[in-house]
Coordinates of C-alpha atoms (C1' of nucleotides) in Angstrom, one line a residue:
Chain A
M24 CA 41.9 125.7 35.2
L25 CA 44.1 128.5 36.5
P26 CA 42.1 131.2 38.2
T27 CA 42.1 134.5 36.3
V28 CA 44.8 136.8 37.4
S29 CA 42.6 139.6 38.7
S30 CA 39.9 138.1 40.8
P31 CA 36.5 139.3 39.5
S32 CA 35.4 141.1 42.6
T33 CA 32.8 143.5 41.5
R34 CA 29.3 142.5 40.6
R35 CA 29.6 144.0 37.2
E36 CA 32.7 142.0 36.4
R37 CA 31.0 138.8 37.5
Q38 CA 28.0 139.4 35.4
H39 CA 30.2 140.3 32.5
L40 CA 32.0 137.0 32.8
A41 CA 28.7 135.2 33.1
T42 CA 27.6 136.6 29.8
V43 CA 30.9 135.7 28.2
E44 CA 30.2 132.1 29.3
E45 CA 26.6 132.3 28.0
V46 CA 27.8 133.5 24.6
K47 CA 30.1 130.5 24.4
A48 CA 27.4 128.1 25.6
V49 CA 24.9 129.3 23.1
A50 CA 27.5 129.1 20.4
R51 CA 28.2 125.5 21.4
D52 CA 24.5 124.7 21.3
L53 CA 24.1 126.2 17.8
M54 CA 27.1 124.3 16.6
A55 CA 25.7 121.1 17.9
R56 CA 22.4 121.7 16.2
D57 CA 23.5 123.3 12.9
G58 CA 27.1 122.4 12.4
T59 CA 30.3 124.3 12.6
G60 CA 29.7 126.1 9.4
S61 CA 26.6 128.0 10.4
L62 CA 28.2 129.5 13.5
N63 CA 27.7 133.2 13.2
L64 CA 27.4 136.3 15.4
R65 CA 23.8 137.1 14.4
A66 CA 22.5 133.6 15.2
I67 CA 24.2 133.7 18.6
A68 CA 22.7 137.2 19.4
R69 CA 19.3 136.0 18.1
E70 CA 19.4 133.0 20.4
M71 CA 20.3 135.3 23.3
G72 CA 17.6 137.8 22.6
M73 CA 20.2 140.5 21.8
T74 CA 21.4 142.5 19.0
A75 CA 24.5 141.3 17.1
S76 CA 26.3 144.5 17.8
A77 CA 25.9 143.9 21.6
L78 CA 28.2 140.9 21.3
Y79 CA 31.1 143.3 20.7
R80 CA 30.9 144.1 24.4
Y81 CA 32.2 140.6 25.1
F82 CA 34.3 139.6 22.1
P83 CA 36.3 141.8 19.8
S84 CA 35.3 139.7 16.7
R85 CA 33.8 136.5 15.5
D86 CA 37.2 134.8 15.3
A87 CA 37.7 135.6 19.0
I88 CA 34.6 133.6 19.8
L89 CA 35.9 130.7 17.7
T90 CA 39.2 130.7 19.4
A91 CA 37.5 130.7 22.8
L92 CA 35.4 127.7 21.7
V93 CA 38.6 125.9 20.5
V94 CA 40.3 126.5 23.8
D95 CA 37.3 125.4 25.8
A96 CA 37.0 122.3 23.7
Y97 CA 40.6 121.3 24.2
D98 CA 40.1 121.9 27.9
A99 CA 37.0 119.9 28.0
V100 CA 38.6 116.8 26.5
G101 CA 41.6 117.3 28.7
S102 CA 39.4 117.4 31.8
A103 CA 37.4 114.4 30.7
V104 CA 40.5 112.3 30.1
E105 CA 42.2 113.6 33.3
E106 CA 39.1 112.7 35.4
A107 CA 38.8 109.3 33.9
V108 CA 42.4 108.6 34.7
A109 CA 41.9 109.9 38.2
R110 CA 39.0 107.5 38.8
A111 CA 41.0 104.5 37.4
P112 CA 43.1 102.5 39.9
V113 CA 46.9 102.7 39.8
D114 CA 47.3 99.0 39.4
T115 CA 49.5 96.8 37.2
T116 CA 47.0 96.5 34.4
C117 CA 46.1 98.8 31.5
T118 CA 42.8 99.9 33.0
A119 CA 43.9 103.5 33.3
I120 CA 45.0 103.7 29.7
L121 CA 41.8 102.1 28.5
A122 CA 39.9 104.6 30.7
A123 CA 41.7 107.5 29.1
A124 CA 41.1 106.2 25.6
H125 CA 37.4 105.6 26.2
A126 CA 37.0 109.0 27.8
F127 CA 38.5 110.6 24.8
R128 CA 36.1 108.7 22.5
R129 CA 33.1 109.4 24.7
W130 CA 33.8 113.1 24.7
A131 CA 34.2 113.1 20.9
L132 CA 31.0 111.3 20.3
D133 CA 29.1 113.5 22.7
H134 CA 30.5 116.7 21.1
P135 CA 31.1 115.9 17.5
Q136 CA 31.1 119.5 16.3
E137 CA 33.6 120.6 19.0
Y138 CA 35.7 117.5 18.1
G139 CA 35.6 118.6 14.5
L140 CA 36.7 122.1 15.4
T141 CA 39.7 120.8 17.3
Y142 CA 40.7 117.5 15.8
G143 CA 39.2 117.9 12.3
P144 CA 40.7 119.7 9.3
P145 CA 41.6 123.3 9.8
V146 CA 38.5 125.5 9.7
P147 CA 38.4 127.3 6.4
G148 CA 39.0 131.0 6.7
Y149 CA 40.2 130.7 10.3
E150 CA 43.4 129.7 11.8
A151 CA 43.5 129.2 15.6
P152 CA 46.3 131.2 17.1
E153 CA 48.9 128.7 18.3
Q154 CA 49.8 130.7 21.3
E155 CA 46.4 130.8 22.8
T156 CA 45.4 127.2 22.1
A157 CA 48.7 125.3 22.5
A158 CA 48.5 124.9 26.3
A159 CA 44.9 123.5 26.3
K160 CA 45.7 121.2 23.4
M161 CA 48.7 119.8 25.2
R162 CA 46.7 118.6 28.2
T163 CA 45.3 115.4 26.7
N164 CA 48.7 114.5 25.3
I165 CA 50.4 115.0 28.6
V166 CA 47.9 112.7 30.3
L167 CA 48.6 110.0 27.7
L168 CA 52.3 110.4 27.9
T169 CA 52.3 110.4 31.7
L170 CA 50.3 107.2 31.6
L171 CA 52.7 105.6 29.2
K172 CA 55.6 106.6 31.4
R173 CA 53.9 105.2 34.4
A174 CA 53.2 101.9 32.6
L175 CA 56.9 101.8 31.5
D176 CA 58.1 102.4 35.1
Q177 CA 55.7 99.7 36.4
G178 CA 57.0 97.3 33.7
I179 CA 53.5 96.9 32.2
V180 CA 54.6 98.2 28.9
R181 CA 57.9 96.9 27.6
I182 CA 59.2 98.5 24.4
P183 CA 62.2 96.9 22.8
E184 CA 65.2 99.1 22.3
V185 CA 65.0 99.1 18.6
D186 CA 67.0 101.6 16.5
I187 CA 65.3 104.8 15.7
P188 CA 66.2 106.5 12.4
A189 CA 68.3 109.5 12.9
R190 CA 65.9 111.9 11.2
L191 CA 63.2 111.0 13.6
R192 CA 65.2 111.6 16.8
P193 CA 65.0 115.4 17.1
G194 CA 61.3 115.4 16.5
L195 CA 60.6 112.7 19.0
R196 CA 62.8 114.4 21.6
T197 CA 60.5 117.4 21.6
L198 CA 57.7 115.1 22.7
D199 CA 59.0 114.5 26.2
E200 CA 59.7 118.1 27.2
R201 CA 56.7 117.8 29.5
V202 CA 57.1 114.2 30.5
P203 CA 60.9 113.8 30.6
G204 CA 62.9 110.6 30.9
M205 CA 61.4 108.5 28.2
P206 CA 63.6 106.5 25.8
L207 CA 63.3 107.2 22.0
P208 CA 61.6 103.9 21.1
A209 CA 58.9 104.6 23.7
L210 CA 58.3 108.0 22.2
A211 CA 58.0 106.5 18.7
A212 CA 55.6 104.0 20.1
A213 CA 53.6 106.8 21.7
M214 CA 53.3 108.5 18.3
Q215 CA 52.0 105.2 16.8
F216 CA 49.6 104.8 19.6
W217 CA 48.4 108.3 19.0
M218 CA 47.7 107.6 15.3
V219 CA 45.7 104.5 16.2
L220 CA 43.7 106.4 18.9
Y221 CA 43.1 109.3 16.6
G222 CA 42.1 107.1 13.7
A223 CA 39.7 104.9 15.8
I224 CA 37.9 108.0 17.1
A225 CA 37.9 110.2 14.0
A226 CA 36.8 107.4 11.7
E227 CA 33.8 106.9 13.9
V228 CA 32.9 110.5 14.6
F229 CA 33.4 111.6 11.0
G230 CA 31.4 108.6 9.7
H231 CA 34.1 106.8 7.8
M232 CA 33.2 103.3 9.0
P233 CA 30.7 101.0 7.2
R234 CA 27.3 102.1 8.4
P235 CA 26.3 98.6 9.8
L236 CA 29.4 98.7 12.1
L237 CA 28.9 102.2 13.4
A238 CA 26.4 101.0 16.1
Q239 CA 29.1 98.5 17.4
A240 CA 32.0 100.9 17.0
G241 CA 32.6 100.8 20.8
I242 CA 33.5 97.2 20.7
L243 CA 35.8 97.7 17.7
F244 CA 37.4 100.7 19.4
D245 CA 38.1 98.7 22.6
R246 CA 39.6 95.9 20.5
T247 CA 41.7 98.3 18.5
I248 CA 43.2 100.0 21.6
R249 CA 43.9 96.7 23.2
T250 CA 45.7 95.5 20.1
A251 CA 47.7 98.7 20.1
L252 CA 48.6 98.0 23.8
S253 CA 49.7 94.5 23.0
V254 CA 51.9 95.9 20.3
M255 CA 53.6 97.9 23.0
G256 CA 54.6 94.7 24.8
V257 CA 51.8 94.5 27.3
A258 CA 51.5 91.0 28.6
P259 CA 48.3 89.1 27.6
E260 CA 47.5 88.6 31.3
A261 CA 47.8 92.3 32.1
L262 CA 45.5 93.0 29.2
T263 CA 43.0 90.4 30.2
A264 CA 42.9 91.8 33.7
A265 CA 42.5 95.3 32.4
I266 CA 38.9 96.5 32.6
S267 CA 37.4 98.8 30.0
P268 CA 34.7 101.3 31.0
K269 CA 31.2 100.7 29.7
F270 CA 30.8 101.9 26.1
Chain B
M13 CA 35.7 104.7 -15.2
L14 CA 32.8 103.3 -17.1
P15 CA 32.0 105.1 -20.3
T16 CA 28.8 107.1 -20.2
V17 CA 25.9 105.1 -21.5
S18 CA 25.1 107.3 -24.5
S19 CA 28.3 107.9 -26.4
P20 CA 28.8 111.7 -26.8
S21 CA 28.9 111.6 -30.6
T22 CA 28.0 115.2 -31.6
R23 CA 30.5 118.0 -31.3
R24 CA 28.2 120.0 -29.1
E25 CA 27.9 117.1 -26.6
R26 CA 31.6 116.8 -26.5
Q27 CA 32.2 120.5 -25.9
H28 CA 29.5 120.4 -23.2
L29 CA 31.2 117.6 -21.4
A30 CA 34.5 119.4 -21.7
T31 CA 33.1 122.4 -20.0
V32 CA 31.6 120.3 -17.3
E33 CA 35.1 118.9 -16.7
E34 CA 36.5 122.5 -16.7
V35 CA 34.1 123.6 -14.1
K36 CA 35.2 120.7 -11.8
A37 CA 38.9 121.4 -12.5
V38 CA 38.5 125.1 -11.7
A39 CA 36.5 124.2 -8.6
R40 CA 39.3 121.9 -7.5
D41 CA 41.9 124.6 -8.0
L42 CA 39.9 127.1 -6.0
M43 CA 39.5 124.6 -3.2
A44 CA 43.2 123.9 -3.2
R45 CA 44.0 127.6 -3.0
D46 CA 41.3 128.9 -0.7
G47 CA 39.9 125.9 1.2
T48 CA 36.7 124.0 1.0
G49 CA 34.7 126.7 2.6
S50 CA 35.1 129.3 0.0
L51 CA 33.9 127.1 -2.8
N52 CA 31.2 129.1 -4.5
L53 CA 29.5 129.4 -7.9
R54 CA 30.5 133.0 -8.5
A55 CA 34.2 132.4 -7.8
I56 CA 34.1 129.4 -10.3
A57 CA 32.4 131.5 -12.9
R58 CA 34.8 134.4 -12.3
E59 CA 37.8 132.1 -12.8
M60 CA 36.3 130.8 -16.0
G61 CA 35.5 134.2 -17.4
M62 CA 31.7 133.6 -17.3
T63 CA 28.7 134.7 -15.5
A64 CA 27.5 132.7 -12.5
S65 CA 24.2 132.1 -14.1
A66 CA 25.9 130.4 -17.1
L67 CA 27.0 127.6 -14.8
Y68 CA 23.4 126.5 -14.6
R69 CA 23.8 125.1 -18.1
Y70 CA 26.2 122.5 -16.7
F71 CA 25.0 121.9 -13.1
P72 CA 21.6 122.3 -11.6
S73 CA 22.9 123.7 -8.4
R74 CA 25.9 124.3 -6.2
D75 CA 25.4 121.1 -4.3
A76 CA 25.5 119.2 -7.6
I77 CA 29.0 120.5 -8.2
L78 CA 30.1 119.5 -4.7
T79 CA 28.7 116.0 -5.3
A80 CA 30.6 115.7 -8.5
L81 CA 33.8 116.8 -6.8
V82 CA 33.2 114.2 -4.0
V83 CA 32.7 111.4 -6.6
D84 CA 35.7 112.5 -8.5
A85 CA 37.8 112.6 -5.4
Y86 CA 36.9 109.1 -4.4
D87 CA 37.6 107.9 -7.9
A88 CA 40.9 109.6 -7.8
V89 CA 42.1 107.9 -4.6
G90 CA 40.7 104.7 -5.9
S91 CA 42.7 105.0 -9.2
A92 CA 45.8 106.0 -7.4
V93 CA 45.7 103.0 -5.1
E94 CA 44.7 100.6 -7.8
E95 CA 47.6 101.7 -10.0
A96 CA 50.0 101.5 -7.1
V97 CA 48.9 97.9 -6.5
A98 CA 49.1 97.1 -10.2
R99 CA 52.7 98.2 -10.3
A100 CA 53.6 96.2 -7.2
P101 CA 54.7 92.6 -7.6
V102 CA 52.5 89.7 -6.7
D103 CA 55.1 88.2 -4.4
T104 CA 55.1 86.7 -0.9
T105 CA 55.8 89.9 0.9
C106 CA 53.7 92.9 1.9
T107 CA 55.1 95.1 -0.8
A108 CA 51.7 95.5 -2.4
I109 CA 49.9 96.4 0.8
L110 CA 52.6 98.9 1.6
A111 CA 52.3 100.4 -1.9
A112 CA 48.6 100.8 -1.5
A113 CA 48.9 102.5 1.9
H114 CA 51.6 104.8 0.7
A115 CA 49.6 105.7 -2.5
F116 CA 46.6 106.5 -0.3
R117 CA 48.8 108.8 1.9
R118 CA 50.5 110.4 -1.1
W119 CA 47.1 111.3 -2.7
A120 CA 45.8 112.7 0.6
L121 CA 48.9 114.9 1.0
D122 CA 48.8 116.1 -2.6
H123 CA 45.1 116.9 -2.4
P124 CA 44.4 117.9 1.2
Q125 CA 41.2 119.8 0.4
E126 CA 39.7 116.9 -1.6
Y127 CA 40.8 114.6 1.2
G128 CA 39.0 116.7 3.7
L129 CA 35.9 116.7 1.5
T130 CA 35.8 113.0 1.3
Y131 CA 37.5 111.7 4.5
G132 CA 36.9 114.6 6.8
P133 CA 33.9 115.5 8.8
P134 CA 30.6 116.0 6.9
V135 CA 30.6 119.3 5.1
P136 CA 28.2 121.6 7.0
G137 CA 25.0 122.3 5.1
Y138 CA 25.6 119.6 2.6
E139 CA 25.1 115.9 2.7
A140 CA 26.6 113.8 -0.1
P141 CA 23.9 111.6 -1.6
E142 CA 24.9 108.1 -0.6
Q143 CA 23.5 106.6 -3.8
E144 CA 25.8 108.7 -6.1
T145 CA 29.0 108.5 -4.1
A146 CA 28.8 104.9 -2.6
A147 CA 30.3 103.1 -5.6
A148 CA 33.3 105.5 -5.9
K149 CA 33.9 105.4 -2.2
M150 CA 33.9 101.6 -2.2
R151 CA 36.8 101.3 -4.7
T152 CA 39.6 102.0 -2.3
N153 CA 38.1 99.7 0.3
I154 CA 37.7 96.9 -2.3
V155 CA 41.4 97.2 -3.3
L156 CA 42.5 96.9 0.3
L157 CA 40.2 94.0 1.1
T158 CA 41.3 92.2 -2.0
L159 CA 44.9 92.6 -1.1
L160 CA 44.2 91.3 2.4
K161 CA 42.4 88.2 0.9
R162 CA 45.3 87.6 -1.4
A163 CA 47.7 87.8 1.5
L164 CA 45.6 85.4 3.5
D165 CA 45.5 83.0 0.6
Q166 CA 49.2 83.2 0.1
G167 CA 49.7 82.6 3.8
I168 CA 51.5 85.9 4.3
V169 CA 48.9 87.1 6.7
R170 CA 47.8 84.7 9.4
I171 CA 44.9 85.7 11.6
P172 CA 44.2 83.5 14.5
E173 CA 40.6 82.2 14.8
V174 CA 39.7 84.2 17.8
D175 CA 36.1 84.5 18.9
I176 CA 34.2 87.5 17.5
P177 CA 31.5 89.0 19.7
A178 CA 28.1 88.1 18.4
R179 CA 27.0 91.7 18.0
L180 CA 29.9 92.4 15.7
R181 CA 29.2 89.6 13.3
P182 CA 26.4 90.9 11.2
G183 CA 28.2 94.2 10.6
L184 CA 31.4 92.5 9.7
R185 CA 29.6 90.2 7.3
T186 CA 28.4 93.1 5.2
L187 CA 32.1 94.0 4.6
D188 CA 32.8 91.0 2.4
E189 CA 29.9 91.3 0.0
R190 CA 32.4 92.5 -2.6
V191 CA 35.3 90.3 -1.6
P192 CA 33.6 87.1 -0.4
G193 CA 35.1 84.2 1.4
M194 CA 36.9 85.9 4.3
P195 CA 36.6 84.6 7.9
L196 CA 35.2 86.9 10.5
P197 CA 38.4 87.4 12.4
A198 CA 40.1 88.6 9.2
L199 CA 37.3 91.1 8.7
A200 CA 37.7 92.4 12.2
A201 CA 41.4 92.7 11.6
A202 CA 40.6 94.6 8.3
M203 CA 38.5 97.1 10.2
Q204 CA 41.3 97.6 12.7
F205 CA 43.8 98.0 9.9
W206 CA 41.5 100.6 8.3
M207 CA 41.4 102.6 11.5
V208 CA 45.2 102.7 11.7
L209 CA 45.5 103.6 8.1
Y210 CA 42.9 106.3 8.4
G211 CA 44.4 107.7 11.6
A212 CA 47.9 107.8 10.3
I213 CA 46.9 109.7 7.2
A214 CA 44.2 112.0 8.7
A215 CA 46.4 113.0 11.7
E216 CA 49.1 114.2 9.3
V217 CA 46.9 115.8 6.7
F218 CA 44.7 117.6 9.3
G219 CA 47.8 118.7 11.2
H220 CA 47.3 116.8 14.4
M221 CA 50.8 115.6 14.9
P222 CA 53.5 117.6 16.8
R223 CA 54.9 120.1 14.3
P224 CA 58.5 118.9 14.5
L225 CA 57.5 115.5 13.5
L226 CA 55.3 116.5 10.5
A227 CA 58.3 116.7 8.2
Q228 CA 59.2 113.1 9.0
A229 CA 55.7 111.8 9.0
G230 CA 56.5 109.5 6.1
I231 CA 58.8 107.4 8.2
L232 CA 56.4 107.3 11.0
F233 CA 53.6 106.3 8.6
D234 CA 55.7 103.5 7.2
R235 CA 56.5 102.2 10.6
T236 CA 52.9 102.4 11.7
I237 CA 51.6 100.4 8.8
R238 CA 54.3 97.8 9.2
T239 CA 53.4 97.5 12.8
A240 CA 49.8 97.0 11.9
L241 CA 50.8 94.3 9.4
S242 CA 52.9 92.5 12.0
V243 CA 49.8 92.5 14.2
M244 CA 48.1 90.6 11.5
G245 CA 50.5 87.8 11.8
V246 CA 52.9 88.8 9.0
A247 CA 56.2 87.1 9.6
P248 CA 59.2 89.3 10.4
E249 CA 61.0 88.0 7.4
A250 CA 58.2 88.8 5.0
L251 CA 58.0 92.3 6.5
T252 CA 61.8 92.9 6.2
A253 CA 61.7 91.7 2.6
A254 CA 58.8 94.0 1.8
I255 CA 59.8 97.2 0.1
S256 CA 58.1 100.5 0.8
P257 CA 57.8 103.1 -2.0
K258 CA 59.8 106.3 -1.6
F259 CA 58.0 108.8 0.6
Chain C
dT26 C1' 21.0 158.5 53.3
dG27 C1' 20.6 161.0 49.1
dT28 C1' 22.2 162.9 45.0
dA29 C1' 25.5 163.7 40.8
dC30 C1' 28.2 161.4 37.8
dA31 C1' 30.9 158.0 35.3
dT32 C1' 30.7 153.5 33.4
dC33 C1' 28.8 149.9 31.2
dA34 C1' 25.0 147.1 28.5
dG35 C1' 22.4 147.0 24.8
dT36 C1' 19.7 149.2 20.7
dG37 C1' 18.8 150.1 16.0
dA38 C1' 20.1 151.8 11.8
dA39 C1' 23.4 151.6 8.4
dC40 C1' 27.6 150.1 5.6
dG41 C1' 29.3 147.2 2.0
dC42 C1' 29.7 142.8 0.8
dG43 C1' 29.0 138.3 -1.4
dC44 C1' 26.1 134.6 -2.0
dG45 C1' 22.6 131.1 -4.9
dT46 C1' 19.2 131.3 -8.0
dT47 C1' 15.6 133.1 -11.6
dC48 C1' 14.5 135.2 -15.9
dA49 C1' 14.0 137.4 -20.2
dC50 C1' 17.3 138.3 -23.6
dT51 C1' 20.9 138.0 -27.5
dG52 C1' 24.2 135.6 -30.5
dA53 C1' 26.3 131.8 -32.1
dT54 C1' 26.3 126.9 -33.5
dG55 C1' 24.7 123.1 -35.8
dT56 C1' 20.6 120.8 -38.6
dA57 C1' 17.0 119.8 -42.1
dC58 C1' 15.2 120.7 -46.3
Chain D
dT22 C1' 25.0 124.4 -51.9
dG23 C1' 22.2 127.8 -49.6
dT24 C1' 18.7 129.1 -46.6
dA25 C1' 15.3 128.8 -42.5
dC26 C1' 14.9 127.2 -38.2
dA27 C1' 15.6 125.0 -33.7
dT28 C1' 18.8 124.5 -30.1
dC29 C1' 22.1 125.7 -27.1
dA30 C1' 25.7 129.0 -24.5
dG31 C1' 26.2 132.8 -22.2
dT32 C1' 24.7 137.7 -20.6
dG33 C1' 23.2 141.0 -17.3
dA34 C1' 20.0 142.7 -14.3
dA35 C1' 17.4 141.6 -10.4
dC36 C1' 15.6 139.0 -6.2
dG37 C1' 16.0 138.2 -1.3
dC38 C1' 19.0 136.9 1.9
dG39 C1' 22.4 136.9 5.7
dC40 C1' 26.8 138.1 7.1
dG41 C1' 30.5 141.0 10.2
dT42 C1' 31.3 145.3 11.8
dT43 C1' 30.8 150.5 13.0
dC44 C1' 28.6 154.2 15.2
dA45 C1' 25.8 157.5 17.6
dC46 C1' 22.4 156.8 20.9
dT47 C1' 19.6 155.6 25.3
dG48 C1' 18.9 153.5 29.8
dA49 C1' 20.3 151.1 33.5
dT50 C1' 23.8 150.0 37.1
dG51 C1' 27.0 151.0 40.4
dT52 C1' 30.2 154.6 42.8
dA53 C1' 31.9 158.8 45.2
dC54 C1' 30.9 162.4 47.9

DNA sequence: TGTACATCAGTGAACGCGCGTTCACTGATGTAC
DNA sequence: TGTACATCAGTGAACGCGCGTTCACTGATGTAC
């Protein structure tokens, strides 16, 4: 995203950064092959044809590598979703929202281990430092909230002004810091949409759907998201006109 | 559930079984305290004041203990949900379904590690043997499907006879083996309901909701489930009349 | 343009640790006569 | 009722393994004069 503060001018600095990237790439590959649990320094070093101790030139500890992977993963979903939205037309249908949802699912299916690292249960014996990961984690949420706001402004989504319980209000208010100007019922609806989106993806990636349906999970996913949109007051015509990406 | 085939008559057999239970209980406690990852034979033995090798009298391997915990966990959710439904009235509202959903959530929040073991991503380096866990895993699903069927029969839930894509049909058909006689659109709706339920619980337990909202997640959960029910054609009056358990 | 020097990349041995599992064993518990 | 015996529970040492991390080191790479 943002360029690093000090531009890596010298050759050495560039090679150093390249190796840092290689470490992460190899770690990702190992995770993809053997699962999150077996991610260890020695395996990474082995794969790179190095000694384990050499890795300490690039990361101060094993946990630092994990944190870097977490940040990268959040950034990767963020990018994938952002790009999908950028490619979608700004029309009066839900095509863009569907594109975002499908991009999220696609990334999760393509990177199940990284998805587990970020959107699964907390990794035992490791807690990702909020401060370092928060910004990256926020990206996807911001895209979704921005889309919802745009849909509200365009009149595609119409959320009735129901009463929101007092206890929910302060929590919901913190949601729109980054995408201000949304009414409380819309924020509540956004949270419900998030739960549906999260569940539809996690259930598939983590294998908690009946096996015979797993192969057709894409269709179910699309239907589920469309249902969630209709709940948010999207008119049937706008939904019918909306195009889902191939899945 | 079912009593063991051979009744454990002798004193020795009974004590043996008691120790098996103790091993599992201690393992559960350790998991609750230190997370799924740090579940190991030696820690269990230590906690029990035994040698690690002594555990081999009761389980043939570490994986066997894990499998036993998985089966127990599925049975525990199953029981919790079954009992909640049994306590709920057979009336013309959605009270019973809400009770089941809330019981599921309650159990998950009270046993986050066991929830992760069963409804989280596959545990690295361990694959639960389908054959041994399938029956226990099915219990909760059967309760939910049975409730849905009851609601259909009572006319509480009304699912329009929309067309179901051909590719989905065989997969959906396998769903109602245990609760036969449900139309395809109802089965599709059941799957969507499952994804919502799964997402609303997993997002909270795994910590993937904005922190300020976590404390009020119960309210959001209730609203989300109620929305999902209204999607299934439950009349507003029936929903208003339905009572959620305390949360 | 060539040389002296500082900086960095990577090695390899070692540390202490904890793990799952095996094996020969010692007592204790229950059983058969 | 008392004794001999089989069965089981649990011990403790050992096996081989892999892990994260430290440390003194050797070359290679780039820099300053």
